[in-house]
Structures are given as C-alpha cells and as structure tokens.
Coordinates of C-alpha atoms in Angstrom, one line a residue:
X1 CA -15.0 106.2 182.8
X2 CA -12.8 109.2 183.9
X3 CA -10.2 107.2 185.0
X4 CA -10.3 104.9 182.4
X5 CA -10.2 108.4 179.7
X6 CA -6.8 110.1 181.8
X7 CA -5.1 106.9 182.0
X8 CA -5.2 106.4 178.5
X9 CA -4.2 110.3 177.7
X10 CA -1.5 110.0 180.3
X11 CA -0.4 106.7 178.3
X12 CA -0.5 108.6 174.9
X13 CA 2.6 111.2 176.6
X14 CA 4.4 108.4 178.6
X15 CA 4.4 106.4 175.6
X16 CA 6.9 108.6 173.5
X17 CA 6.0 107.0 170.3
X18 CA 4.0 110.4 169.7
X19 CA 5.5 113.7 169.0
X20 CA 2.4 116.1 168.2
X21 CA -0.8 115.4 169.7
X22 CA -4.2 116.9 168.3
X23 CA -7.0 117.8 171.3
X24 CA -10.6 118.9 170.3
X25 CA -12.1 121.4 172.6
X26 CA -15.2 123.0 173.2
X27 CA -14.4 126.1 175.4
X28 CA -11.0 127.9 176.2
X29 CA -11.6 126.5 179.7
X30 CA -11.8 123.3 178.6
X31 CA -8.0 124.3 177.1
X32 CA -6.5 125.6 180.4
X33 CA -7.3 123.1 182.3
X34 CA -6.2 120.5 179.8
X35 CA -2.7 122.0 179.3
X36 CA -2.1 122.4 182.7
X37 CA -2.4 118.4 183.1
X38 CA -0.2 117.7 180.1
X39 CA 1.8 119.9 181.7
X40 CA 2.3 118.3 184.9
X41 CA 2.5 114.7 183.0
X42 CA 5.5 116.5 180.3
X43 CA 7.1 117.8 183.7
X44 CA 7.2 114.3 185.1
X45 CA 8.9 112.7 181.6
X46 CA 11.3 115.7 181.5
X47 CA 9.9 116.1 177.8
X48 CA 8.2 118.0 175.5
X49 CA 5.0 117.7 172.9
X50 CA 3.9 119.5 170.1
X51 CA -0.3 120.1 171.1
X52 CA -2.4 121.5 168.6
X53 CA -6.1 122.3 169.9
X54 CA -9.0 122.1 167.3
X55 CA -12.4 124.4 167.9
X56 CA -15.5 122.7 168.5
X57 CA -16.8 124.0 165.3
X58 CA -14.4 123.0 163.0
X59 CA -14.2 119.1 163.4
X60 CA -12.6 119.1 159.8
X61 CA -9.6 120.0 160.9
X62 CA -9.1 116.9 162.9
X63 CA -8.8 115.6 159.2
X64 CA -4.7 115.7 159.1
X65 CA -4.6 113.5 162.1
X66 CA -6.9 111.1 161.0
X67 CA -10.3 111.8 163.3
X68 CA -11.5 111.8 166.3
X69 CA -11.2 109.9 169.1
X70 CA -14.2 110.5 171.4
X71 CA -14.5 109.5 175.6
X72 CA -18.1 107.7 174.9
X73 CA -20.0 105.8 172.4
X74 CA -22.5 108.2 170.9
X75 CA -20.9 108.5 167.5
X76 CA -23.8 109.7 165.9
X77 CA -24.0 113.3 166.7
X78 CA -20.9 113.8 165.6
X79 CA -21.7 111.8 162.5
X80 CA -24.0 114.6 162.0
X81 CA -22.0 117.3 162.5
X82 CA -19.3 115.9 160.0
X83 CA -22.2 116.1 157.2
X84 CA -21.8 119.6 157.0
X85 CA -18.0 119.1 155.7
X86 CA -18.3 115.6 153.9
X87 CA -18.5 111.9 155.7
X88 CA -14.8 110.9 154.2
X89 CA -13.0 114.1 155.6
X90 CA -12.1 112.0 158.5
X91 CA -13.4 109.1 160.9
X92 CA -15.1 109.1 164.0
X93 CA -14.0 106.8 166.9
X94 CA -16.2 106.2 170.3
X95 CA -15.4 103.7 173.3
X96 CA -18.2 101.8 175.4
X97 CA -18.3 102.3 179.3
X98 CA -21.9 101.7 180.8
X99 CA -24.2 100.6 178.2
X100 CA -27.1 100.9 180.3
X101 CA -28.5 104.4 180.3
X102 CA -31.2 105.3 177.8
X103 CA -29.4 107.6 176.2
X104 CA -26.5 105.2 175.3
X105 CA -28.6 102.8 174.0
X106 CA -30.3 104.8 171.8
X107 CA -26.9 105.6 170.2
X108 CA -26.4 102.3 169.5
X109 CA -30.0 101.8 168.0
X110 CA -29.3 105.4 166.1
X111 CA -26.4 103.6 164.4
X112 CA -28.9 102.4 161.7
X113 CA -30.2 105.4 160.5
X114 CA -27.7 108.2 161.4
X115 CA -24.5 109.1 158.9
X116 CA -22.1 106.7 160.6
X117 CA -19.7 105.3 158.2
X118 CA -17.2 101.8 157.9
X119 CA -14.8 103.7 158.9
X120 CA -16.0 105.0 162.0
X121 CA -15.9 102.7 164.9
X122 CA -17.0 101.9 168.3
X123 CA -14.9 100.3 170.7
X124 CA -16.3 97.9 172.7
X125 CA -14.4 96.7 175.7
X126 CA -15.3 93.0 176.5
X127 CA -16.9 90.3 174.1
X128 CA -20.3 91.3 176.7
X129 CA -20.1 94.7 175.5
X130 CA -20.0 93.8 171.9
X131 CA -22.9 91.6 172.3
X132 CA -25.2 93.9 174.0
X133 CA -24.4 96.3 171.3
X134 CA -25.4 93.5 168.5
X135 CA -28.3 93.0 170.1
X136 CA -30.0 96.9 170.1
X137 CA -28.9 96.8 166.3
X138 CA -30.3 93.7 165.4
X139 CA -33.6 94.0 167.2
X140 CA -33.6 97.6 165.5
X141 CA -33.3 96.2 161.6
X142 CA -35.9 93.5 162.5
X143 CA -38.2 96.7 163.5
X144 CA -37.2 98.8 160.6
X145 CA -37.5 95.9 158.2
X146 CA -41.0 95.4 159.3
X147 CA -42.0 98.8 159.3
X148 CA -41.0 100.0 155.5
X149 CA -41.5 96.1 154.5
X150 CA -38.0 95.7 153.0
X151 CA -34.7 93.8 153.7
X152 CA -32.0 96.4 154.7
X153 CA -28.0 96.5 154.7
X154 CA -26.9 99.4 156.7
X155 CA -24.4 100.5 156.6
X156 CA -22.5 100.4 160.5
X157 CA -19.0 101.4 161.8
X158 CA -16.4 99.0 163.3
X159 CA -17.0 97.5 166.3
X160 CA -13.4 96.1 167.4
X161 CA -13.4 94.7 171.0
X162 CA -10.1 96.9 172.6
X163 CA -9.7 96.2 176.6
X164 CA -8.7 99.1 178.7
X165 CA -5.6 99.0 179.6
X166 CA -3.2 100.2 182.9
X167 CA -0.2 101.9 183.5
X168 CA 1.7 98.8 184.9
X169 CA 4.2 101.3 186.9
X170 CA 2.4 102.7 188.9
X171 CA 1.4 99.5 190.8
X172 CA 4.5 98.0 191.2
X173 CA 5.0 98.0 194.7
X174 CA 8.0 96.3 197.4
X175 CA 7.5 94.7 200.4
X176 CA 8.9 97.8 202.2
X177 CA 5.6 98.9 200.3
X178 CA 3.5 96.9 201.3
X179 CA 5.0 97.2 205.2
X180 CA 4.4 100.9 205.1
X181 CA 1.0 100.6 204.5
X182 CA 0.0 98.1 206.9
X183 CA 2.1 100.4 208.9
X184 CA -0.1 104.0 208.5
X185 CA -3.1 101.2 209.1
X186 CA -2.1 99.8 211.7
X187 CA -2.6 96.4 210.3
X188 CA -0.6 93.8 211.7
X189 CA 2.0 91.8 209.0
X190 CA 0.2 88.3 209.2
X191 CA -3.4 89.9 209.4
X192 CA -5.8 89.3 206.4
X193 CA -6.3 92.3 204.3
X194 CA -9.3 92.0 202.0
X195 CA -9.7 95.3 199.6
X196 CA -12.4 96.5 197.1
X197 CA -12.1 99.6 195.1
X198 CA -14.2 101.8 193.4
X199 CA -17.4 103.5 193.7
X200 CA -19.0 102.4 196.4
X201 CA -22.4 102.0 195.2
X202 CA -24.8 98.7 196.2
X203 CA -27.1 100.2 193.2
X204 CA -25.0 100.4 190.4
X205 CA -21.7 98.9 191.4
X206 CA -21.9 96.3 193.4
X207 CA -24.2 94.8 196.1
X208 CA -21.7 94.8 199.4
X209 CA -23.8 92.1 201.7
X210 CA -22.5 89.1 199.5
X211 CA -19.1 90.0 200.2
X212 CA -19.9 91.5 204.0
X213 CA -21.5 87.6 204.7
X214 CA -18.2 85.7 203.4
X215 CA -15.9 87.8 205.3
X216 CA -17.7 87.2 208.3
X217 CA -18.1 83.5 207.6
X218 CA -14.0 83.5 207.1
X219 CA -12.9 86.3 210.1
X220 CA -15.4 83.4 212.3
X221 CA -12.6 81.1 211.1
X222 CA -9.5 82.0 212.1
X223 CA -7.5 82.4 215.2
X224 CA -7.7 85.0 217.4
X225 CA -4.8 85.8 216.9
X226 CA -5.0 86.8 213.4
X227 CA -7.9 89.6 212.4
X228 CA -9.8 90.7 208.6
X229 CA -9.4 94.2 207.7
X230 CA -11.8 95.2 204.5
X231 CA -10.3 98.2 203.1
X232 CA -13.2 99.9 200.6
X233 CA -11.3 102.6 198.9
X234 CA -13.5 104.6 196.4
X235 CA -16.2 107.5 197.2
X236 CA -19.9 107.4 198.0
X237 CA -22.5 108.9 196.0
X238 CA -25.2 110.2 198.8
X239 CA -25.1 110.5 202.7
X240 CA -28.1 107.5 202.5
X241 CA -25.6 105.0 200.8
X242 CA -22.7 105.8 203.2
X243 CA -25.0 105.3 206.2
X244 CA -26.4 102.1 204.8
X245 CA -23.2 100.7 204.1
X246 CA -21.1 101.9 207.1
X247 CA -24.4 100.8 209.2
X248 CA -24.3 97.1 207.7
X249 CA -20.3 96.6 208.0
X250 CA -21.7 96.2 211.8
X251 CA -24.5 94.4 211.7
X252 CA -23.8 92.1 208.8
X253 CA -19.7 91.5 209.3
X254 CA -18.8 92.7 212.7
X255 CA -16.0 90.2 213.1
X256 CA -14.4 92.2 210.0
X257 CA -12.1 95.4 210.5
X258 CA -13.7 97.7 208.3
X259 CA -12.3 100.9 206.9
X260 CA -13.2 103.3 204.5
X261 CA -10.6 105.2 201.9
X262 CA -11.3 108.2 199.9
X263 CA -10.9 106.4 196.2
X264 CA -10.2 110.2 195.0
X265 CA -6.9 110.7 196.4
X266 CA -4.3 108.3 194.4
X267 CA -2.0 108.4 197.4
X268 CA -4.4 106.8 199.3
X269 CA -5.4 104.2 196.1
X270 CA -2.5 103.3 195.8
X271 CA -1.6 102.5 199.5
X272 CA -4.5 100.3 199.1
X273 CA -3.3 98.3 196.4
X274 CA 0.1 97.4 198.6
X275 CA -1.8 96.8 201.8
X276 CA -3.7 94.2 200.0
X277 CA -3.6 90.1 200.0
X278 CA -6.5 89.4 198.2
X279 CA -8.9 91.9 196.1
X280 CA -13.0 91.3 196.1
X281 CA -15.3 93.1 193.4
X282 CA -18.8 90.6 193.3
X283 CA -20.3 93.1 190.9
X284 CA -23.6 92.5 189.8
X285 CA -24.6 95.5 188.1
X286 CA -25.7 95.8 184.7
X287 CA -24.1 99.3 184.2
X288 CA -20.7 97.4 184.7
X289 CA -19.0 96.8 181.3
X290 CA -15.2 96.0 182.2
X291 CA -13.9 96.5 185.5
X292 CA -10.4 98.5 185.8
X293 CA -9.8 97.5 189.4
X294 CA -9.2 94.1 189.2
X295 CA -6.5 94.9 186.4
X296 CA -5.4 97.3 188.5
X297 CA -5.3 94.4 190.9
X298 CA -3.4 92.4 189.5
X299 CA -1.3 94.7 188.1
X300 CA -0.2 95.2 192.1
X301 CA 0.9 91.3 192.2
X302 CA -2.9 90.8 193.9
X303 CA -4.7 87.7 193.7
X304 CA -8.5 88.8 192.9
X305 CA -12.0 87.1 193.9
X306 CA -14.6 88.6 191.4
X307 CA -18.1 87.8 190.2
X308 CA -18.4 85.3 186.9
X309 CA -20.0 88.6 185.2
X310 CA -19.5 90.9 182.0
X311 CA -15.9 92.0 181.5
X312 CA -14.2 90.5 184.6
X313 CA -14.1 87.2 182.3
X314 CA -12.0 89.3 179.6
X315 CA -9.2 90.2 182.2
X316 CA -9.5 87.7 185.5
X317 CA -8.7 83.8 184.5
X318 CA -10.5 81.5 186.9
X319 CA -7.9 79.3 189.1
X320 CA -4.7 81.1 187.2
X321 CA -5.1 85.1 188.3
X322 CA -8.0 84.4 191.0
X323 CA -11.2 82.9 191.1
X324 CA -14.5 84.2 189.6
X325 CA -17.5 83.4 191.3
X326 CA -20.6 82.2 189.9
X327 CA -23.2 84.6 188.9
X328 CA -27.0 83.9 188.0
X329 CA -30.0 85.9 186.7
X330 CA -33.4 85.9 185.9
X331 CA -34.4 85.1 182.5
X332 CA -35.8 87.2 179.7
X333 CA -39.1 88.7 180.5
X334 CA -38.6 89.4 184.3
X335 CA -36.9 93.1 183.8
X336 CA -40.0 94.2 181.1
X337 CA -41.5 96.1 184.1
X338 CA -38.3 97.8 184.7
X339 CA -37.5 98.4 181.3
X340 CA -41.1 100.3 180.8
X341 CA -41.3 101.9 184.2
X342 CA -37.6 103.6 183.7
X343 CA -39.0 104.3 179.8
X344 CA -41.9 106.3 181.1
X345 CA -40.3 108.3 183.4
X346 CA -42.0 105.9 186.6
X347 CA -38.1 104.9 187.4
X348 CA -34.9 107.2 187.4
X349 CA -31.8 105.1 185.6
X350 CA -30.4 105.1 189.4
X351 CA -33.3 103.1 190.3
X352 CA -33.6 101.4 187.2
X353 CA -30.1 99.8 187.4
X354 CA -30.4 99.5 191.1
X355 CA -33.9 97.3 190.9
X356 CA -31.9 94.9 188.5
X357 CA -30.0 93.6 191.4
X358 CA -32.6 92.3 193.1
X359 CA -32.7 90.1 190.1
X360 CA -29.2 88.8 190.1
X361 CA -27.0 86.7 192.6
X362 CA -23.8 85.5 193.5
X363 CA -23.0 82.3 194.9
X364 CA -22.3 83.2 198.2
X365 CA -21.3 79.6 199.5
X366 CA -18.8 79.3 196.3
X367 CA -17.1 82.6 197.8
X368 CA -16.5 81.5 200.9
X369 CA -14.9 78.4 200.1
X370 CA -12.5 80.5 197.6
X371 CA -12.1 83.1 199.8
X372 CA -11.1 80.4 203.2
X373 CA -8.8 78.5 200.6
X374 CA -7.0 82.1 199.6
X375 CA -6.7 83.0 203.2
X376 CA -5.2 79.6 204.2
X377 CA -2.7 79.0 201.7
X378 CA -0.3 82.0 201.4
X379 CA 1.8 79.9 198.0
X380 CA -1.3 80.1 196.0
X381 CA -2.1 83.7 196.5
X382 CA 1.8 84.6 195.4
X383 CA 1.2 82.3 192.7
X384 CA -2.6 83.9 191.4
X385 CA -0.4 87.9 192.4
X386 CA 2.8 86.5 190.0
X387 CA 0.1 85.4 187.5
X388 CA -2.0 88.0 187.3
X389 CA 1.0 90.7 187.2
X390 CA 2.4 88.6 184.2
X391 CA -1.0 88.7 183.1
X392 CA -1.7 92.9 183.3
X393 CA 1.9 93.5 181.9
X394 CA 1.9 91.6 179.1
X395 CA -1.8 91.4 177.7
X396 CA -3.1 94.8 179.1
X397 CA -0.3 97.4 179.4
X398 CA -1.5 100.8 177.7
X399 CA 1.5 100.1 176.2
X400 CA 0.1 97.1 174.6
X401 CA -3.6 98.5 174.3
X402 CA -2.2 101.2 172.4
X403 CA -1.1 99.4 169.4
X404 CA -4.3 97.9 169.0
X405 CA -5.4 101.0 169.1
X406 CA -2.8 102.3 166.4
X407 CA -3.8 99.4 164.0
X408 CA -7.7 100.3 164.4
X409 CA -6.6 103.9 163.5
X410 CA -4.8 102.3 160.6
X411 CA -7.8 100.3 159.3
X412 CA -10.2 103.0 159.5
X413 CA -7.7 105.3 157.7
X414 CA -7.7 102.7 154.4
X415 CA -11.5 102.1 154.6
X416 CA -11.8 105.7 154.3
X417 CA -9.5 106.7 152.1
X418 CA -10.0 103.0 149.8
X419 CA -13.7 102.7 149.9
X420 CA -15.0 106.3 150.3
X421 CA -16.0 106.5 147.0
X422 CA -18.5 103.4 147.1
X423 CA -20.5 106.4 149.1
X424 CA -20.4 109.2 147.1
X425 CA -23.9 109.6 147.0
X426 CA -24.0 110.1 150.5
X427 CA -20.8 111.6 151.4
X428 CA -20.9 115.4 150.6
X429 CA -25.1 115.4 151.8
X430 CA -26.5 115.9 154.8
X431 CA -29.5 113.3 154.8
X432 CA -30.3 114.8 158.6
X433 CA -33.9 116.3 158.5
X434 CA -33.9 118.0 161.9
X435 CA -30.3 119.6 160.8
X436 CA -31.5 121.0 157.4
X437 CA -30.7 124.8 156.0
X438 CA -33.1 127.2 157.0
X439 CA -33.0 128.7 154.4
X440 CA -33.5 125.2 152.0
X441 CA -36.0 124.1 154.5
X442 CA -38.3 127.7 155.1
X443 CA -37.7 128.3 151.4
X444 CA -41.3 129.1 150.5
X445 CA -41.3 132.0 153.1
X446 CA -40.2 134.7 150.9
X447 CA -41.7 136.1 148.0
X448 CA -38.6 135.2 146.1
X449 CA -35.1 134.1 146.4
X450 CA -32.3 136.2 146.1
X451 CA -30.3 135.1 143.1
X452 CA -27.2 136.5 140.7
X453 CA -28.8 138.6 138.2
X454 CA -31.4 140.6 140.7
X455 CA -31.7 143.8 139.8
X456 CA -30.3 146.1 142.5
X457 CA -30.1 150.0 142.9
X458 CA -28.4 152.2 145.4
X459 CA -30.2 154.3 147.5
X460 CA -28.2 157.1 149.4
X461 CA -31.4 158.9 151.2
X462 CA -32.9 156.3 153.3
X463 CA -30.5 156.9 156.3
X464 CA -27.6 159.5 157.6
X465 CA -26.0 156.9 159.2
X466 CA -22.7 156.1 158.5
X467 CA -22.1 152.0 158.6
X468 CA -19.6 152.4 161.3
X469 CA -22.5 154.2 163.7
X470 CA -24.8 151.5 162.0
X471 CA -22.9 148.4 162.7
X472 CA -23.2 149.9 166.6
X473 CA -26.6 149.5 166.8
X474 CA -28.0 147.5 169.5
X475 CA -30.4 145.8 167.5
X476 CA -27.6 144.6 165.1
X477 CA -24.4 144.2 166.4
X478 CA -25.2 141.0 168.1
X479 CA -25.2 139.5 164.6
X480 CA -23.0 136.3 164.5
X481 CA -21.8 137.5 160.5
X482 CA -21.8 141.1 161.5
X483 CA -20.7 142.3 158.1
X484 CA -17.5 144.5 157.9
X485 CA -17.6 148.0 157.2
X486 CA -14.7 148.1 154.6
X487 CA -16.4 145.3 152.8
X488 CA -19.6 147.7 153.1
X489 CA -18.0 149.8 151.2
X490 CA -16.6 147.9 148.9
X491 CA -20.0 146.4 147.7
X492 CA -21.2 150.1 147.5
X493 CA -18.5 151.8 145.1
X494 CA -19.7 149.4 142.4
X495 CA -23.1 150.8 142.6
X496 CA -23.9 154.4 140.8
X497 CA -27.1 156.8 140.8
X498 CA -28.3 156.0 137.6
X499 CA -27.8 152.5 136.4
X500 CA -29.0 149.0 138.6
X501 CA -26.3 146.4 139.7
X502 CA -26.5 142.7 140.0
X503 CA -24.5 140.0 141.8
X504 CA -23.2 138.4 139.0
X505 CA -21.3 142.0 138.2
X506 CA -20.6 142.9 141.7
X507 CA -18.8 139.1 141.2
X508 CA -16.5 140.5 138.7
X509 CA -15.0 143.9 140.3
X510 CA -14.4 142.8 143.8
X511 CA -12.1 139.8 144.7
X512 CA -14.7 138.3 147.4
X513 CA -16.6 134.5 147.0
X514 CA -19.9 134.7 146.0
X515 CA -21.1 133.5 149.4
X516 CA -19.7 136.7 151.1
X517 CA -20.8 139.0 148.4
X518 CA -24.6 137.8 148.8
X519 CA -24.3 137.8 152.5
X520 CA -23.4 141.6 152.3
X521 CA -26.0 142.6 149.4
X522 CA -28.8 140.7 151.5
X523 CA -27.6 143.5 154.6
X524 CA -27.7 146.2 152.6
X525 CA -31.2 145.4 150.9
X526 CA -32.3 144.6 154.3
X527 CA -31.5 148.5 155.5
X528 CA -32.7 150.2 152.9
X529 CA -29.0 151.0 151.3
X530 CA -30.1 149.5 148.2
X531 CA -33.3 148.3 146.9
X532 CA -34.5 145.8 144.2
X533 CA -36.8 148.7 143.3
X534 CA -35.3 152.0 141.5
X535 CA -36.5 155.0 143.7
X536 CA -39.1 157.3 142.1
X537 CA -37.8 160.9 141.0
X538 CA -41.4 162.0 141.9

C-alpha cells in the first residue's frame, strides 16, 4: 500500500505533464516530511513544481483542483466532512488495497447510507476487487430493503477498475546487471535463481511451504553441478514468523540455497530483481487484492510463476508472461466461523486472515511441472521476461495508469458540475445525525435562543477588568474563538447607559457578519458586560 501510494506520487513529478500540484495535510509534520521527498524526487528531474498544501480543516479548498484523491477506500468520512461546505464543491476519490479488514468493509457497506455522491469514486484495482466490493453493497440493499420494507436506489460513487501501475525505469536492468548481482551473491552465472518479494508473511501474504516443496522437488533434479538459490527479499513482521520460516527453508527445502534480503532497502530490491530467472508469489491470502511484484517482475524482463488468484489474473497472462498456478477453495459457508469469531472480538484480523489459508490450496504438482519446464528451457523464460516487459511497459506504465486516471478525474468533474443539481436537496445539508450542531441538536437546553432583536444593556460595574487582563484568564484563553479585544470594543461603543441595544442595530454600525457579531455579544452576556436585563438603580 505504501509503495503502491509513493510510486504513484513519484509518477505524478516524473510525469511532467503537471505543473502545480495540490497536497492535503493534517499536521505541519506531515508537510516537512512531504516536501523534503518532493524535494529529493524535483532534485533528481533537475526541475521544479508549484506545491500548494491545503489544511485538514478546510477540504473546500481542494475545490480549484478538482478533489481529493485519498490513499484508501473509506470515502465516507470524508463524505461527511464535505457536508459541512456542500456535496458539489468538489469530489472525493479512494483506491482499494486489502479489502479484508473490518473496517474496510464497512466502508464499503457505509456507501449506502453515507453522503457519497456519482461523482465520487472508488478505485478498485482488479475485476476481484470490484466484485467483492459489489457484493458488501448488494447484500447491504437486500438488508436495508427488508428492514424499512421498500425498494431503494442509492445513490453510489464510481467504481472504475484502474490497475496500479510501475515505474518501468527503474527495472530495466543489463546483463552487466544482472552479473553484478550474482556477483555480491556469490551465485554462480548458470545457477537457478528463484526470487519472491514482499512481505514475508505465511498469514497474510503468502503460505511459503508450497513454494519451499517445489523447489526442493526441482533443486532434487538437477545436476550437481548446477544449485537453486531462493532469494526472499521483503521484511518480517514478528521474530516468531522469521524463525518459522528461516527454520522450515531447512527442513522443508534443504537442497535450496536460501537467502533472506531486507525488502526495505531499494538497493537491495532492486539487485534482486536482476539476479533473478524466474519470480514465484503462490499467494493465497485473502487480504491480497493486486500484487505489485510480479509487475515489478516483469517489468525486470522476469518470467513469473504465480497463484491463479485475485489480481495476479489482471496483470500475469498464463503461458505468454508466466504461468499461473491453479488455486482452489472451500465453498460458501466454511469461513462463517471465522467471519463471527473475528466479528466478536474471539479472532484478531491477523488471525482472521491467517485461518483462511488453511482453507485454500495451490496445486503443488501443477508448480513443479511449470517450475522444472522454466528451469529447463532457458528460450522460453527470455520469451515469458520479453513478454512480460512488453507487457508492464505498454499496459501498466504509471505513465499509462495515469491517464486513466486523468479521464476518471475528468468524468467526475462533468458529473459534478452537469448533474449536481439533480441533488440539490441534499447537497448543501448535512443528513449526518452523529455530526449534527450542538447547538441545533441541544437546542431545548436553554431557556431561550439568542436571536436579532434581544434586548441588550451595558453593564460597566460587574468587573474592573479590562478585556485585555480578561482574555488572559486561565479559564478562558483556551477558547478555540477566543474573541478579539478590539472587536470587544467595538461591540461596546454601540452600547450607552441609558437606552438597550439589539443585534439587528449592532448589524448596522459595525462592518462585521452577523455570525461574528453574535459570537461576541453571546461573550459579553456570558461575563456579565452586558445583560438582557437593565440593572436596577436601586
């Protein structure tokens, strides 16, 4: 997800099709660290960009370039949010990564009843992606439907199916490359080098004893003379699932030469990528949604061995780039316990996701025969590595990705702007119940409401203070609208000893909006410097 969000920033500067770019922030932090990147990136081009930050609380101002493009899926939040300063000020644009976290898929189910609008969107990044999304919203109507007894149409944003993409240069390696690699491995030229990258994670990745079996049934294979290196380049979550799978690289494939990279350093990535003949991902995780590596893969001229499963199908074709392996599961019902258990709190989503494996396989026996043809027959891996290079360049360059990104931007701007007004009873109200005024929803609490023709009179003997020693006090200057003094006094030359004043006059001798003016009188009733009551003379 990370790497998936910098590459396609870092695509957005390479691209120079962009000469201003618009960043929303939360925290000045947030803004150092990001500049300091762009930075580095605008250093490396030898060019410059026009970066304009936008506060977290002012989302409306994202309005000149369109919206927002978010790093996740939950839209609806910010759906919310953009109540407060009308739904056709600007979209609202979200990308899938997992899909399987609780959290994420009551996004998708919130899509129903939240303020998301047709021209919002949410990416999805494989055909599998888009379906599992369809799903949650379908099974939700049905529910809803039932409940209030009614047939609905909701109204639901876009959900265009846009692939990652990958930054074609910086996989394009030579054979002096590739030598050099082998080289600082000492891997011999006509050894076999097998290499998976990314997390390495048998619970939510990908299950390494399929692949650890078929490279020991092919290393049992060849001569002596030749040897199988594994290279798993990527990071390990806990201590327990480096030991398990550094324990079983001997147990399960100890023919294999197995080494472990650091996935976090790119120099060492990348040296990874132009060791390789042949890259193996069996995923068989349901938090998987598309799969960079592979593209990344092939991208490096690589032929690739993956799993039949989610997004692999969307980038890897089967006998052209690689081969995809056939994946099977269980059937509906059989992950109901899981499901509830990981609902009630019985399962953490770790365990959740990691439980599902036991309920999926990979055919093992297909994978070696792929795998022992690969190794055998050096023409067809060139030909699967020319293939799938052709294949990354022309159909998933960010380059490439980015214009369907462009003409989703474009379509969401005319939906907005051409069909806004189908919506105008919904467009300029909120229509969120936990995100209601206060002051609308606690509006009973008073004994009355302060309105434009109160009477109000000043009172110049409640307090000695002056408002500049009163604005200091402790229990009031941590006000968020901490009223200015001048304005203070501005309010209080309009007043008089004898005669009462009213909002509605105060309106007409100072130049101030009426929201300002009645924030100030409300401070002034408050302590005691005027009163809705004329003091007695008693």
């Amino acid at each position: 997800r990370q790497a998936a969000g910098w590459a396609f920033l870092k695509s957005i500067i390479q691209s120079k099709r962009y000469e201003r770019l618009g960043v929303y922030l939360k925290t000045q932090t947030e803004k150092d660290l990001l500049l300091e990147d762009i930075k580095n990136i605008l250093t490396e081009e030898n060019r410059t960009l026009d970066i304009e930050t936008v506060g977290f609380n002012r989302p409306d101002l994202t309005e000149k370039f369109g919206g927002i493009q978010l790093p996740g899926p939950d839209i609806s939040k910010y759906a919310e949010q953009r109540s407060f300063f009308g739904h056709n000020k600007y979209s609202i644009c979200g990308i899938t990564h997992t899909t399987a976290s609780d959290r994420i898929l009551k996004g998708f189910s919130a899509l129903l009843t939240e303020p998301v609008m047709p021209w919002d969107a949410v990416i999805c990044t494989s055909d599998s992606v888009h379906n599992t999304i369809s799903k949650v919203v379908e099974v939700r109507k049905e529910y809803l439907e039932r409940r209030f007894n009614t047939k609905l149409s909701p109204i639901l944003p876009q959900l265009p199916i846009i692939p990652l993409g990958v930054n074609c240069d910086d996989f394009n390696f030579t054979d002096a490359d590739k030598k050099s690699s082998r080289d600082s491995l000492s891997i011999a030229e006509d050894d076999i080098v097998i290499i998976y990258v990314g997390r390495l994670s048998f619970h939510a990745k990908a299950h390494h004893l399929p692949m650890y079996i078929a490279l020991e049934n092919a290393a049992k294979k060849l001569p002596k003379s030749k040897k199988i290196h594994l290279i798993q380049t990527g990071w390990f979550g806990t201590d327990f699932i480096e030991e398990a799978m550094k324990e079983e690289t001997r147990s399960i494939c100890p023919s294999v030469n197995c080494l472990f990279l650091d996935g976090r350093e790119q120099e060492l990535k990348l040296k990874t990528f132009a060791s390789a003949d042949i890259f193996m991902s069996l995923s068989d995780n349901i938090q998987e949604t598309f799969g960079l590596t592979p593209l990344e893969a092939m991208a490096s001229g690589v032929p690739v061995i993956v799993s039949d499963w989610n997004g692999y199908r969307s980038t890897v074709r089967n006998n052209e780039d690689g081969y995809r392996i056939t994946s099977y599961a269980l059937g509906e019902g059989h992950g109901e316990d899981l499901i509830y258990d990981y609902m009630i709190g019985s399962l953490t989503y770790d365990l959740y996701i990691g439980n599902s494996v036991s309920k999926v396989a990979i055919d093992i026996q297909e994978c070696i025969n792929k795998l022992n043809h690969l190794i055998e027959n050096k023409d067809k891996r060139k030909e699967f590595g020319i293939n799938g290079q052709k294949r990354a360049r022309n159909d998933f360059s960010w380059n490439k990705i980015l214009d369907k990104y462009e003409e989703l931007y474009d379509e969401l701007d005319n939906i907005r702007v051409k069909e806004s007004s189908q919506y105008k009873d919904l467009i300029n109200k909120h229509y969120v119940s936990d995100r209601l005024d206060p002051f609308y929803l606690f509006g009973d609490y008073p004994t009355n409401i302060l309105n434009t023709k109160t009477s109000l009179y000043r009172n110049d003997s409640f307090t000695n203070l002056e408002f500049d020693e009163f604005l200091k006090l402790k229990s009031i200057n941590y006000y968020r609208d901490l009223p200015k003094k001048e304005d203070l006094e501005e309010i209080m030359k309009t007043f008089n000893d004898k005669r009462s004043n009213n909002i509605l006059e105060i309106m007409n001798k100072v130049k101030m909006d009426q929201v300002d003016i009645e924030r100030l009188i409300v401070f002034l009733l408050k302590y005691g410097f005027i009163n809705t009551v004329e003091a007695s003379n008693d």
